[in-house]
Amino acid sequence: MHNLTLSRRHLLSALGLGTGAAALAACTGPVSASDGGSESASNLRSDFSQAALGEIPSEYSGRTNILFWAPWTGGLFDAMTEQFAMFNESQSDIYAAIESVGGYADLNTAFTAALQAKAVPDMVCFPEMQWLQFYFAGALAPLDPHFDDQWNLDIYLQNFIGESKAGEETFVVPFARSTPLFYYNKSLFNDLGLPVDTQYTWSQLREFGSEIASVSNAGQPIKTFAYSAGDAWFANSWLWAFDGVWSEGFDVMPDEGKVRELMTFANEWVHVDGNAYMAQASHTDFQTGVVAAVHGSTASMRGLTEAVDFELGAAFMPGEVNQPPTVPTGGSGFSMVRTESQERQDATAELLRFLARPEMSGKWHIDSGYVPIVQAAQDEPEVVELHATDPNFTVAIQQLENAQTVAPVNWFNSGTASLSEAFARVTGDNGDVQESIDTLRGEYESLLEDNRDDLEALGV
Amino acid sequence: MTTLLQPVRRPSRARTSAPPRRSSPQLRRRRLTEAALFWALILPNLLAIVVFGYYPTLYNFVLSFTDWDFVQPAPVVVGLDNYIELFQSGSMLMDALRNTAIFVLVAVVGTLFGGMAIGALLAQRLRFSGLVRTLAFAPHMLPGAAVGVLWLFMFDPNYGLSRWLFSMFGMESPHWTTTSDFSLWSITIAYAWQRLGFVAIIYYTAILDLPKDIYEAAALDGARGWPLFRYITLPLLSPVTFFLTVTGIIAAAQTFDIIATLTMGGPGTSSTTLPWMIYDQAFVDFNIGTSAATATVMFVLLLVVTLVQTKYASKQVHYS
């Protein structure tokens, strides 16, 4: 038995090494830059199949099944699920399944993994310009062949369609689109005699600080404004208000003085005045009355309206040098994934066409607060009624004329992460402003350089 | 008596002059059956280890010499560039290494001391010790994400437990998760709280299993209190302490979920540990090569730490 044990151990060792070597040999062979990444002009990819669909309800069996990975949870996902149910009931050929994968970052990760596994959904929904990296990887199918007189880019709000195209082709139709808004406790502002329903400036809000702090909530002076850890999107509007830009072409922060002014303002508001702060959960603090104002997406409108027990105020983003400031377009749009099936792509196009009906777009606007992205949706009776009864919803639409796509450096996930970190250092840590700018500049420049070829191909 | 102390000499096979016996068919059948059983039992595990252990590790090592964003069809070989970049001054790796070292050291040492103290108390079999045992072990049963969310509320400076605690002393609660001064401590506290119960229960059962005769002999010699603990209990517990130290270091160094829910590695890189950096590089920045190189560095570090511990254990750990 002793000999047998030894031989087994040796055998196991040898096998371990052998299989390890085999595993190494089986790794995907890295390639040089010249032989990777070739793309086909076709809208189909023979080796990309559909990801697992889950159980299909018996009443929808026998239909063409398509799968959408939704980047929403909670109320937004419920609202979207309702639209899918309406689509499935509206016809008898297609069954559209919807699965929540979490948020935008989760979708990014999940879809990236799916591309490696070559088992993908038929439809995805990426924020702003983040679909570009998947376009460059040849993962998305053009939508133009499916357009007709009823469904094409002309029916949408035109501020947002610039983010839909690469070259001459369309890869995104806008859907859950938004802009940032300034939300404030209107009841508190009224009680203190502060102006309401107006265009604020950041300096003006800073001046309100001592007056707002004279009121306490649960034994603490109420703060004026809450920054948070992921403020990159809003920071586009902040800098536009201070008359600066984050990048121009490949030139990062061409006027650094404006950036310094903005960051110094934020730093002093928090660490000198003490009337603003870095919040752990800014909207929770706002709902509970700890802070008088926050910023948020138009998509937060429905949730905040229902959550607060005071009168909610919604205004354009605060200005400073520029009033009102330019605001970034935000939210996401639908893209069709290149798979092996023309039939499923046609079915996906039918779903997109259905969701672009004015009544569906209007319903989504009412249920979520996202802008009514189909122009005709603003004339839907339910939308007209909503705006008559709750003018906050109208603010978002009025601000649309100031909306603009963000600077290329903030098209990328890592760019927005760097910007958020820079502000977190200044507002949360009382970090040195110039040091934060220098760090951000380095990260921005490296990002633009890494993506130079792709960006130049897009005309940046 | 002397004959009893002489070693027993077994007959050596080499010295026997009998020819080697040919195994009988029954013996061969038995060996064959044993071998078949061996393979049947070992193969599923071996496959699992190869597929989920060796292959990813080796693939990661290969990827560490490439540049890839995970989206393009294939990686591009860049040699040692990722490693050179990692070890340049100002690299995130240095922050991550420092944070990981502090986090692991405080969490492991803290839980060992705390767990041993709680375990020793539980072994006293006081009233309600059963309930206390259950309560102490409960956090270990919670998923890390749940622990993170729980502590997110407790650390909240506006309405968390932290606010109440500090207000008792007329102080304002620190902003635990949103300032660099406290973010690393917030994840360390949350992690140590989760692990403490597990360590305490292991020590508790180990203390119950300690040989009674040694304690009876020590009592006869008048040993009690701290000397008894220092010279009898602690050495007897050394195998358990060694096990908890090795597993504790490996587990703490791999912590991810609590960081993801509490601080997301920030502000800046103030609570970025190696696992968070690996995630951040791979799934935020999509620098798969850098991420893989960081993972390789972490693998080597843990390997070295474990080897040092094992070598130390052979000298200092008493198994009997």
PDB file of N, CA and C in Angstrom, chain A residues 282 289 299:
ATOM      1  N   SER A 282     -26.517  61.260  -0.978  1.00  0.00           N
ATOM      2  CA  SER A 282     -27.033  62.633  -1.011  1.00  0.00           C
ATOM      3  C   SER A 282     -28.562  62.688  -1.099  1.00  0.00           C
ATOM      4  N   GLY A 289     -34.287  65.649   4.963  1.00  0.00           N
ATOM      5  CA  GLY A 289     -34.211  67.036   5.403  1.00  0.00           C
ATOM      6  C   GLY A 289     -32.882  67.453   5.988  1.00  0.00           C
ATOM      7  N   ALA A 299     -34.309  61.791 -14.283  1.00  0.00           N
ATOM      8  CA  ALA A 299     -34.890  60.475 -13.977  1.00  0.00           C
ATOM      9  C   ALA A 299     -35.161  60.299 -12.490  1.00  0.00           C
TER      10      ALA A 299
END
